[in-house]
Amino acid sequence: MSSKDLSLDELKDLQKQLSKFATSSDSEAILSIFSKLKSGLSKPTEDVIRQSKIGVAVGKMRSHSDKKVADQAKSLVKDWKAIVDKQRAQSSSNSSKPSSSTASPAPAGTKTEGGAIGNGASEVSLSSTPSTTAATPASSTTKIDFEILNDKVRNACLKLLYQALEIGKENHGWNDSQIFDAAVAVEAAILANQGKGSVTADYRNKVRSLSLNIKDKNNPDLRARVVEREISADVLVTMTNEELASDKRKREIEELHMQNLFKAKGAAAQEAETDAFQCGRCKQRKTRYYQMQTRSADEPMTTFVTCTNCNHKWKFC
């Protein structure tokens, strides 16, 4: 990077800011960060993007509800990918040149370095540049050895976790070693936490249930957070199914909980009609309400309101 470019620490700080804005509607703040990145990261390198994880944060903004934010994110991604691809092509070209006219050709099995930015963004996935040499393309996968644990069951469980974590790796730019390291950490945490150091029924059940949660097509964020170590393996293996669920599923659970609360009001809870409340959906003031003690006795009662016009329900304390 040039002397005018942002430092690695500055990039990490911007990455954290963008992550906080992932579900925010504050478009101006996001665009301000994009402006800093555009002027302060004119010639990013693969190492910088990997170490700062700035690519991951920008990549997530491509699906932002604000079209301007989404377009700016796509533009940054496109520019960075072009720059990094060019660097990779130059590096490949330089490494393929023979040192002398009598130099021996590289063995047929020789591989160039990994085909994607390790902890970098899904948007900066480095598809291999066409090569005129006989070397293996940069996108070739690394051979993974699953027979490292000296236990047949644990090796099988490790492979199961790896297969769950590798889903969608091309879209994120993850390399095989990065995924494998995450799988090894998760398997070890399950062995220590659920298995208490041994291959038990609890160990097997946790591996099975966790792999199902990880490979859920409706929950890609969980996979990303595990592979990119946003969730540590020790924390992951203690999370409940509700905590592992996707945001969509969490909303469904909350809505179901709300419905159950309304249905469980009991015979003693009498509804009364009032125009004191305005429906947030249809803006009418034709409502019914009742109150229930849902918390400790020294806390105020919870009021449950139903709009008689559109049947919208809400509660407040």
Short mmCIF file of C-alpha atoms in Angstrom, two decimals:
data_model
loop_
_atom_site.label_atom_id
_atom_site.label_comp_id
_atom_site.label_asym_id
_atom_site.label_seq_id
_atom_site.Cartn_x
_atom_site.Cartn_y
_atom_site.Cartn_z
CA MET A 1 0.00 0.00 0.00
CA SER A 2 1.08 3.58 -0.51
CA SER A 3 1.78 5.95 2.37
CA LYS A 4 -1.66 7.52 1.85
CA ASP A 5 -3.48 4.23 2.24
CA LEU A 6 -5.30 3.28 5.41
CA SER A 7 -3.34 1.24 7.91
CA LEU A 8 -4.35 -2.29 8.85
CA ASP A 9 -5.64 -1.10 12.24
CA GLU A 10 -7.72 1.61 10.55
CA LEU A 11 -9.18 -0.96 8.16
CA LYS A 12 -10.07 -3.28 11.05
CA ASP A 13 -11.82 -0.38 12.77
CA LEU A 14 -13.84 0.39 9.62
CA GLN A 15 -14.65 -3.31 9.29
CA LYS A 16 -16.10 -3.34 12.81
CA GLN A 17 -18.13 -0.22 12.05
CA LEU A 18 -19.56 -1.76 8.88
CA SER A 19 -20.42 -4.98 10.71
CA LYS A 20 -22.45 -2.96 13.21
CA PHE A 21 -24.31 -1.31 10.31
CA ALA A 22 -25.13 -4.66 8.66
CA THR A 23 -28.83 -4.36 9.50
CA SER A 24 -28.93 -0.59 9.92
CA SER A 25 -30.87 1.86 7.79
CA ASP A 26 -28.28 4.60 8.38
CA SER A 27 -27.21 4.80 4.75
CA GLU A 28 -25.28 8.03 5.17
CA ALA A 29 -22.94 6.50 7.75
CA ILE A 30 -22.34 3.47 5.52
CA LEU A 31 -21.65 5.61 2.45
CA SER A 32 -19.24 7.72 4.51
CA ILE A 33 -17.25 4.57 5.34
CA PHE A 34 -17.32 3.53 1.66
CA SER A 35 -15.89 6.94 0.75
CA LYS A 36 -12.99 6.46 3.19
CA LEU A 37 -12.31 3.01 1.75
CA LYS A 38 -12.40 4.24 -1.83
CA SER A 39 -9.87 6.99 -1.16
CA GLY A 40 -7.80 5.15 1.44
CA LEU A 41 -7.58 1.70 -0.15
CA SER A 42 -6.78 2.43 -3.76
CA LYS A 43 -4.47 -0.56 -4.26
CA PRO A 44 -5.44 -3.30 -1.81
CA THR A 45 -3.39 -6.45 -1.52
CA GLU A 46 -4.67 -9.94 -0.83
CA ASP A 47 -2.99 -10.00 2.59
CA VAL A 48 -4.53 -6.69 3.63
CA ILE A 49 -8.04 -7.80 2.66
CA ARG A 50 -7.58 -11.14 4.40
CA GLN A 51 -6.18 -9.76 7.64
CA SER A 52 -8.60 -6.84 8.00
CA LYS A 53 -11.70 -8.81 6.87
CA ILE A 54 -12.88 -5.59 5.25
CA GLY A 55 -14.00 -7.53 2.18
CA VAL A 56 -16.45 -9.59 4.23
CA ALA A 57 -18.07 -6.48 5.68
CA VAL A 58 -18.36 -4.70 2.31
CA GLY A 59 -19.62 -7.85 0.60
CA LYS A 60 -22.56 -8.14 2.98
CA MET A 61 -23.64 -4.62 2.02
CA ARG A 62 -24.31 -5.67 -1.58
CA SER A 63 -27.74 -6.87 -0.52
CA HIS A 64 -28.57 -3.74 1.50
CA SER A 65 -32.12 -2.40 1.18
CA ASP A 66 -30.80 1.01 0.08
CA LYS A 67 -29.95 0.73 -3.63
CA LYS A 68 -27.26 3.40 -3.39
CA VAL A 69 -25.47 1.51 -0.63
CA ALA A 70 -25.79 -1.79 -2.51
CA ASP A 71 -24.44 -0.23 -5.74
CA GLN A 72 -21.49 1.37 -3.96
CA ALA A 73 -20.65 -1.95 -2.29
CA LYS A 74 -20.77 -3.77 -5.63
CA SER A 75 -18.54 -1.11 -7.18
CA LEU A 76 -15.92 -1.43 -4.43
CA VAL A 77 -16.00 -5.21 -4.72
CA LYS A 78 -15.56 -5.09 -8.48
CA ASP A 79 -12.61 -2.67 -8.24
CA TRP A 80 -10.84 -4.65 -5.51
CA LYS A 81 -11.33 -7.94 -7.29
CA ALA A 82 -9.88 -6.53 -10.51
CA ILE A 83 -6.81 -5.21 -8.66
CA VAL A 84 -6.19 -8.45 -6.75
CA ASP A 85 -6.75 -10.58 -9.86
CA LYS A 86 -4.15 -8.48 -11.67
CA GLN A 87 -1.68 -8.95 -8.81
CA ARG A 88 -2.27 -12.70 -8.87
CA ALA A 89 -1.78 -12.84 -12.62
CA GLN A 90 1.50 -10.93 -12.38
CA SER A 91 2.69 -13.16 -9.54
CA SER A 92 1.80 -16.28 -11.50
CA SER A 93 3.55 -14.96 -14.58
CA ASN A 94 6.73 -14.15 -12.67
CA SER A 95 6.84 -17.50 -10.88
CA SER A 96 6.37 -19.42 -14.14
CA LYS A 97 9.46 -17.91 -15.83
CA PRO A 98 12.46 -20.36 -15.93
CA SER A 99 15.62 -19.19 -14.22
CA SER A 100 17.72 -20.18 -17.25
CA SER A 101 17.34 -21.69 -20.69
CA THR A 102 18.38 -25.10 -19.30
CA ALA A 103 16.09 -25.08 -16.28
CA SER A 104 13.95 -28.17 -15.85
CA PRO A 105 10.18 -27.81 -16.19
CA ALA A 106 8.16 -27.83 -12.97
CA PRO A 107 6.77 -31.23 -11.97
CA ALA A 108 3.26 -31.88 -13.20
CA GLY A 109 1.91 -32.02 -9.65
CA THR A 110 3.27 -28.60 -8.59
CA LYS A 111 0.59 -26.25 -7.28
CA THR A 112 0.56 -22.49 -7.00
CA GLU A 113 -0.62 -20.79 -3.83
CA GLY A 114 -4.28 -20.95 -2.71
CA GLY A 115 -7.06 -19.91 -5.04
CA ALA A 116 -8.98 -17.54 -2.78
CA ILE A 117 -8.39 -14.94 -0.12
CA GLY A 118 -8.46 -16.84 3.18
CA ASN A 119 -10.36 -14.55 5.56
CA GLY A 120 -11.19 -12.07 2.89
CA ALA A 121 -14.53 -11.29 1.39
CA SER A 122 -16.87 -13.42 -0.62
CA GLU A 123 -16.76 -10.60 -3.12
CA VAL A 124 -13.01 -10.90 -3.67
CA SER A 125 -13.02 -14.55 -4.56
CA LEU A 126 -10.02 -15.13 -6.78
CA SER A 127 -10.97 -17.35 -9.63
CA SER A 128 -7.77 -18.53 -11.28
CA THR A 129 -6.39 -16.54 -14.16
CA PRO A 130 -5.95 -18.60 -17.36
CA SER A 131 -2.38 -19.84 -17.41
CA THR A 132 -0.17 -20.68 -20.35
CA THR A 133 2.05 -22.89 -18.20
CA ALA A 134 1.61 -26.50 -17.20
CA ALA A 135 1.22 -25.57 -13.51
CA THR A 136 -1.97 -26.47 -11.70
CA PRO A 137 -4.46 -23.55 -11.66
CA ALA A 138 -4.45 -21.43 -8.53
CA SER A 139 -8.02 -22.40 -7.71
CA SER A 140 -7.15 -26.06 -7.16
CA THR A 141 -8.30 -27.33 -3.80
CA THR A 142 -5.90 -28.50 -1.14
CA LYS A 143 -5.96 -32.21 -0.34
CA ILE A 144 -7.41 -32.58 3.15
CA ASP A 145 -6.31 -35.44 5.40
CA PHE A 146 -9.19 -36.51 7.63
CA GLU A 147 -7.20 -39.34 9.23
CA ILE A 148 -5.41 -37.17 11.77
CA LEU A 149 -7.20 -38.02 15.02
CA ASN A 150 -6.23 -41.69 15.42
CA ASP A 151 -9.88 -42.57 16.00
CA LYS A 152 -12.22 -43.82 13.30
CA VAL A 153 -15.35 -42.21 14.78
CA ARG A 154 -13.70 -38.84 15.40
CA ASN A 155 -12.26 -38.77 11.90
CA ALA A 156 -15.73 -39.45 10.48
CA CYS A 157 -17.22 -36.69 12.64
CA LEU A 158 -14.49 -34.28 11.57
CA LYS A 159 -15.29 -35.00 7.93
CA LEU A 160 -19.01 -34.47 8.57
CA LEU A 161 -18.35 -31.05 10.14
CA TYR A 162 -15.99 -30.07 7.32
CA GLN A 163 -18.58 -30.97 4.67
CA ALA A 164 -21.17 -28.83 6.45
CA LEU A 165 -18.80 -25.85 6.74
CA GLU A 166 -17.56 -25.94 3.13
CA ILE A 167 -21.02 -25.29 1.63
CA GLY A 168 -20.88 -22.06 -0.37
CA LYS A 169 -17.12 -21.63 0.06
CA GLU A 170 -16.74 -20.31 -3.51
CA ASN A 171 -19.05 -17.40 -2.73
CA HIS A 172 -17.03 -16.45 0.36
CA GLY A 173 -13.53 -17.02 -0.96
CA TRP A 174 -12.67 -19.50 1.80
CA ASN A 175 -9.77 -21.87 1.19
CA ASP A 176 -9.81 -25.52 2.23
CA SER A 177 -7.26 -25.08 5.01
CA GLN A 178 -9.32 -22.32 6.62
CA ILE A 179 -12.45 -24.50 6.61
CA PHE A 180 -10.51 -27.52 7.87
CA ASP A 181 -9.01 -25.55 10.77
CA ALA A 182 -12.50 -24.43 11.80
CA ALA A 183 -13.81 -28.02 11.61
CA VAL A 184 -10.90 -29.30 13.73
CA ALA A 185 -11.57 -26.63 16.38
CA VAL A 186 -15.30 -27.43 16.51
CA GLU A 187 -14.71 -31.20 16.78
CA ALA A 188 -12.21 -30.71 19.60
CA ALA A 189 -14.63 -28.42 21.46
CA ILE A 190 -17.44 -30.99 21.18
CA LEU A 191 -15.13 -33.74 22.45
CA ALA A 192 -14.16 -31.63 25.47
CA ASN A 193 -17.60 -30.21 26.23
CA GLN A 194 -20.18 -32.87 25.35
CA GLY A 195 -17.89 -35.91 25.27
CA LYS A 196 -15.87 -34.98 28.36
CA GLY A 197 -12.78 -36.21 26.52
CA SER A 198 -14.32 -39.41 25.11
CA VAL A 199 -16.41 -40.47 22.11
CA THR A 200 -19.79 -40.79 23.82
CA ALA A 201 -23.41 -40.79 22.65
CA ASP A 202 -23.63 -37.10 23.65
CA TYR A 203 -20.57 -36.38 21.51
CA ARG A 204 -22.10 -38.12 18.46
CA ASN A 205 -25.48 -36.45 18.93
CA LYS A 206 -23.91 -32.99 19.20
CA VAL A 207 -21.83 -33.49 16.06
CA ARG A 208 -24.93 -34.63 14.17
CA SER A 209 -27.21 -31.80 15.35
CA LEU A 210 -24.56 -29.10 14.94
CA SER A 211 -23.68 -30.20 11.41
CA LEU A 212 -27.39 -30.02 10.49
CA ASN A 213 -27.62 -26.47 11.85
CA ILE A 214 -24.44 -25.40 10.07
CA LYS A 215 -25.45 -26.69 6.64
CA ASP A 216 -28.98 -25.29 6.84
CA LYS A 217 -29.47 -23.48 3.52
CA ASN A 218 -31.59 -20.85 5.28
CA ASN A 219 -28.81 -20.01 7.75
CA PRO A 220 -25.66 -19.14 5.75
CA ASP A 221 -24.61 -16.49 8.28
CA LEU A 222 -23.94 -19.18 10.90
CA ARG A 223 -21.49 -20.97 8.57
CA ALA A 224 -19.70 -17.71 7.81
CA ARG A 225 -19.40 -16.77 11.49
CA VAL A 226 -17.96 -20.19 12.33
CA VAL A 227 -15.44 -20.36 9.47
CA GLU A 228 -14.35 -16.75 9.96
CA ARG A 229 -14.11 -17.33 13.74
CA GLU A 230 -16.64 -14.65 14.69
CA ILE A 231 -18.05 -17.40 16.92
CA SER A 232 -15.40 -19.37 18.77
CA ALA A 233 -15.70 -23.15 18.76
CA ASP A 234 -16.05 -23.25 22.56
CA VAL A 235 -19.02 -20.86 22.42
CA LEU A 236 -20.58 -22.54 19.39
CA VAL A 237 -20.89 -25.97 21.03
CA THR A 238 -22.76 -24.51 24.02
CA MET A 239 -25.31 -22.52 21.99
CA THR A 240 -28.93 -23.66 22.03
CA ASN A 241 -30.92 -24.46 18.89
CA GLU A 242 -32.71 -21.13 19.31
CA GLU A 243 -29.39 -19.27 19.43
CA LEU A 244 -28.13 -21.16 16.38
CA ALA A 245 -31.28 -20.40 14.37
CA SER A 246 -31.31 -17.94 11.50
CA ASP A 247 -32.70 -14.43 12.00
CA LYS A 248 -35.80 -15.46 10.05
CA ARG A 249 -36.38 -18.46 12.31
CA LYS A 250 -35.84 -16.32 15.43
CA ARG A 251 -38.55 -13.93 14.21
CA GLU A 252 -40.89 -16.86 13.62
CA ILE A 253 -40.23 -18.14 17.16
CA GLU A 254 -40.91 -14.69 18.61
CA GLU A 255 -44.18 -14.39 16.65
CA LEU A 256 -45.24 -17.83 17.86
CA HIS A 257 -44.41 -16.83 21.43
CA MET A 258 -46.55 -13.71 21.03
CA GLN A 259 -49.46 -15.78 19.70
CA ASN A 260 -49.18 -18.19 22.62
CA LEU A 261 -49.21 -15.30 25.09
CA PHE A 262 -52.40 -13.97 23.55
CA LYS A 263 -54.01 -17.41 23.56
CA ALA A 264 -52.96 -18.08 27.16
CA LYS A 265 -54.67 -15.06 28.66
CA GLY A 266 -56.93 -17.31 30.77
CA ALA A 267 -60.53 -17.06 31.82
CA ALA A 268 -59.87 -14.27 34.30
CA ALA A 269 -58.46 -11.90 31.70
CA GLN A 270 -61.37 -9.82 30.40
CA GLU A 271 -60.97 -7.77 27.26
CA ALA A 272 -62.26 -4.23 27.07
CA GLU A 273 -62.81 -2.04 24.04
CA THR A 274 -61.11 1.34 23.89
CA ASP A 275 -59.99 4.04 21.46
CA ALA A 276 -56.96 4.90 23.62
CA PHE A 277 -54.58 2.91 21.44
CA GLN A 278 -53.79 3.48 17.76
CA CYS A 279 -53.00 0.52 15.55
CA GLY A 280 -49.54 0.80 14.01
CA ARG A 281 -50.69 -1.06 10.91
CA CYS A 282 -54.04 0.46 9.86
CA LYS A 283 -53.89 3.58 12.09
CA GLN A 284 -57.41 2.94 13.43
CA ARG A 285 -58.33 3.36 17.09
CA LYS A 286 -60.83 0.50 17.36
CA THR A 287 -59.08 -1.85 19.75
CA ARG A 288 -59.58 -4.41 22.51
CA TYR A 289 -57.12 -4.90 25.35
CA TYR A 290 -56.44 -6.87 28.49
CA GLN A 291 -53.64 -6.95 31.06
CA MET A 292 -51.65 -9.81 32.53
CA GLN A 293 -48.84 -10.15 35.03
CA THR A 294 -46.09 -11.77 32.92
CA ARG A 295 -43.11 -10.73 35.06
CA SER A 296 -42.38 -10.56 38.78
CA ALA A 297 -45.03 -9.14 41.10
CA ASP A 298 -43.20 -5.85 41.63
CA GLU A 299 -43.07 -5.18 37.89
CA PRO A 300 -45.91 -3.44 35.98
CA MET A 301 -48.45 -5.57 34.16
CA THR A 302 -48.17 -6.25 30.44
CA THR A 303 -50.95 -4.82 28.26
CA PHE A 304 -52.04 -6.87 25.24
CA VAL A 305 -53.87 -4.97 22.50
CA THR A 306 -55.76 -6.26 19.45
CA CYS A 307 -56.98 -4.04 16.62
CA THR A 308 -60.61 -4.93 15.84
CA ASN A 309 -60.22 -3.53 12.34
CA CYS A 310 -57.21 -5.53 11.02
CA ASN A 311 -56.58 -7.97 13.91
CA HIS A 312 -53.02 -6.67 14.42
CA LYS A 313 -51.71 -7.56 17.90
CA TRP A 314 -49.05 -5.88 20.05
CA LYS A 315 -48.04 -5.59 23.68
CA PHE A 316 -46.35 -3.09 25.99
CA CYS A 317 -45.54 -2.70 29.66
#
